[in-house]
Amino acid sequence: MLTTEYKIEYDFDQETGAVTAVVPALNYLSSFGATFAETEKNITEAIGAYLEALTKEESVIPREIEYDHGTFVKVRLRLPQFA
């Protein structure tokens, strides 16, 4: 099982109250939600779906650049040997 971490950049829109999340290492994959918890759940699901699609295409799974600060999410996936 592959375990990897990706930095997530969160942004809060004061006008709408929406929270957005972006994962720069995954082609700027993004998601949003009405709350931080909802956004975190949504972006985690989006990361999993994106990595699963890359695996099915036999594409390389991007690795995160080392950061010393920020918000990260760990993703555990069952991926074929080539990933």
Short mmCIF file of C-alpha atoms in Angstrom, two decimals:
data_model
loop_
_atom_site.label_atom_id
_atom_site.label_comp_id
_atom_site.label_asym_id
_atom_site.label_seq_id
_atom_site.Cartn_x
_atom_site.Cartn_y
_atom_site.Cartn_z
CA MET A 1 0.00 0.00 0.00
CA LEU A 2 1.34 3.41 -0.97
CA THR A 3 1.32 6.14 1.66
CA THR A 4 2.22 9.65 0.64
CA GLU A 5 1.65 13.21 1.84
CA TYR A 6 0.74 16.30 -0.14
CA LYS A 7 0.71 19.94 0.91
CA ILE A 8 -2.73 21.52 0.74
CA GLU A 9 -3.20 25.27 0.48
CA TYR A 10 -6.48 26.45 2.03
CA ASP A 11 -8.24 29.74 1.38
CA PHE A 12 -11.27 31.17 3.18
CA ASP A 13 -13.59 33.51 1.27
CA GLN A 14 -14.92 36.02 3.81
CA GLU A 15 -17.78 37.08 1.55
CA THR A 16 -19.23 33.63 0.85
CA GLY A 17 -17.80 31.68 3.78
CA ALA A 18 -16.57 28.98 1.40
CA VAL A 19 -13.27 27.23 1.96
CA THR A 20 -11.16 26.14 -1.02
CA ALA A 21 -8.23 23.74 -1.07
CA VAL A 22 -5.50 23.38 -3.71
CA VAL A 23 -2.79 20.69 -4.04
CA PRO A 24 0.06 22.23 -6.08
CA ALA A 25 1.97 18.94 -6.51
CA LEU A 26 -1.06 17.33 -8.19
CA ASN A 27 -1.46 19.72 -11.09
CA TYR A 28 -3.18 22.22 -8.78
CA LEU A 29 -6.03 19.84 -8.01
CA SER A 30 -8.70 21.73 -6.09
CA SER A 31 -11.93 21.29 -4.17
CA PHE A 32 -14.14 23.35 -1.89
CA GLY A 33 -16.73 23.14 0.86
CA ALA A 34 -18.89 25.17 3.21
CA THR A 35 -16.60 24.40 6.18
CA PHE A 36 -12.96 23.49 6.72
CA ALA A 37 -13.96 19.93 7.69
CA GLU A 38 -16.08 19.50 4.56
CA THR A 39 -13.30 20.91 2.38
CA GLU A 40 -10.72 18.62 3.97
CA LYS A 41 -12.96 15.60 3.33
CA ASN A 42 -13.61 16.69 -0.27
CA ILE A 43 -9.96 17.36 -1.13
CA THR A 44 -8.89 14.04 0.42
CA GLU A 45 -11.44 12.23 -1.76
CA ALA A 46 -10.30 14.23 -4.81
CA ILE A 47 -6.66 13.31 -4.17
CA GLY A 48 -7.58 9.64 -3.91
CA ALA A 49 -9.60 9.74 -7.14
CA TYR A 50 -6.83 11.61 -8.98
CA LEU A 51 -4.14 9.16 -7.88
CA GLU A 52 -6.37 6.21 -8.73
CA ALA A 53 -6.89 7.62 -12.24
CA LEU A 54 -3.13 8.08 -12.68
CA THR A 55 -2.60 4.49 -11.59
CA LYS A 56 -5.15 3.15 -14.07
CA GLU A 57 -3.36 5.10 -16.81
CA GLU A 58 -0.04 3.67 -15.57
CA SER A 59 1.22 7.22 -15.07
CA VAL A 60 3.82 8.26 -12.53
CA ILE A 61 2.44 9.20 -9.11
CA PRO A 62 3.79 12.69 -8.29
CA ARG A 63 5.81 13.03 -5.11
CA GLU A 64 5.54 16.05 -2.88
CA ILE A 65 8.36 18.55 -2.60
CA GLU A 66 9.71 18.73 0.94
CA TYR A 67 8.12 21.58 2.89
CA ASP A 68 8.88 22.51 6.47
CA HIS A 69 5.50 24.13 7.13
CA GLY A 70 1.92 24.00 5.88
CA THR A 71 -1.08 21.72 6.05
CA PHE A 72 -0.63 18.17 4.79
CA VAL A 73 -2.89 15.19 4.22
CA LYS A 74 -1.75 11.57 4.23
CA VAL A 75 -3.27 9.42 1.54
CA ARG A 76 -3.11 5.62 1.77
CA LEU A 77 -3.98 3.75 -1.40
CA ARG A 78 -3.63 0.24 -2.72
CA LEU A 79 -1.75 0.71 -5.96
CA PRO A 80 -0.16 -1.73 -8.39
CA GLN A 81 3.56 -2.46 -8.19
CA PHE A 82 4.50 0.03 -10.94
CA ALA A 83 3.29 3.08 -8.99
#
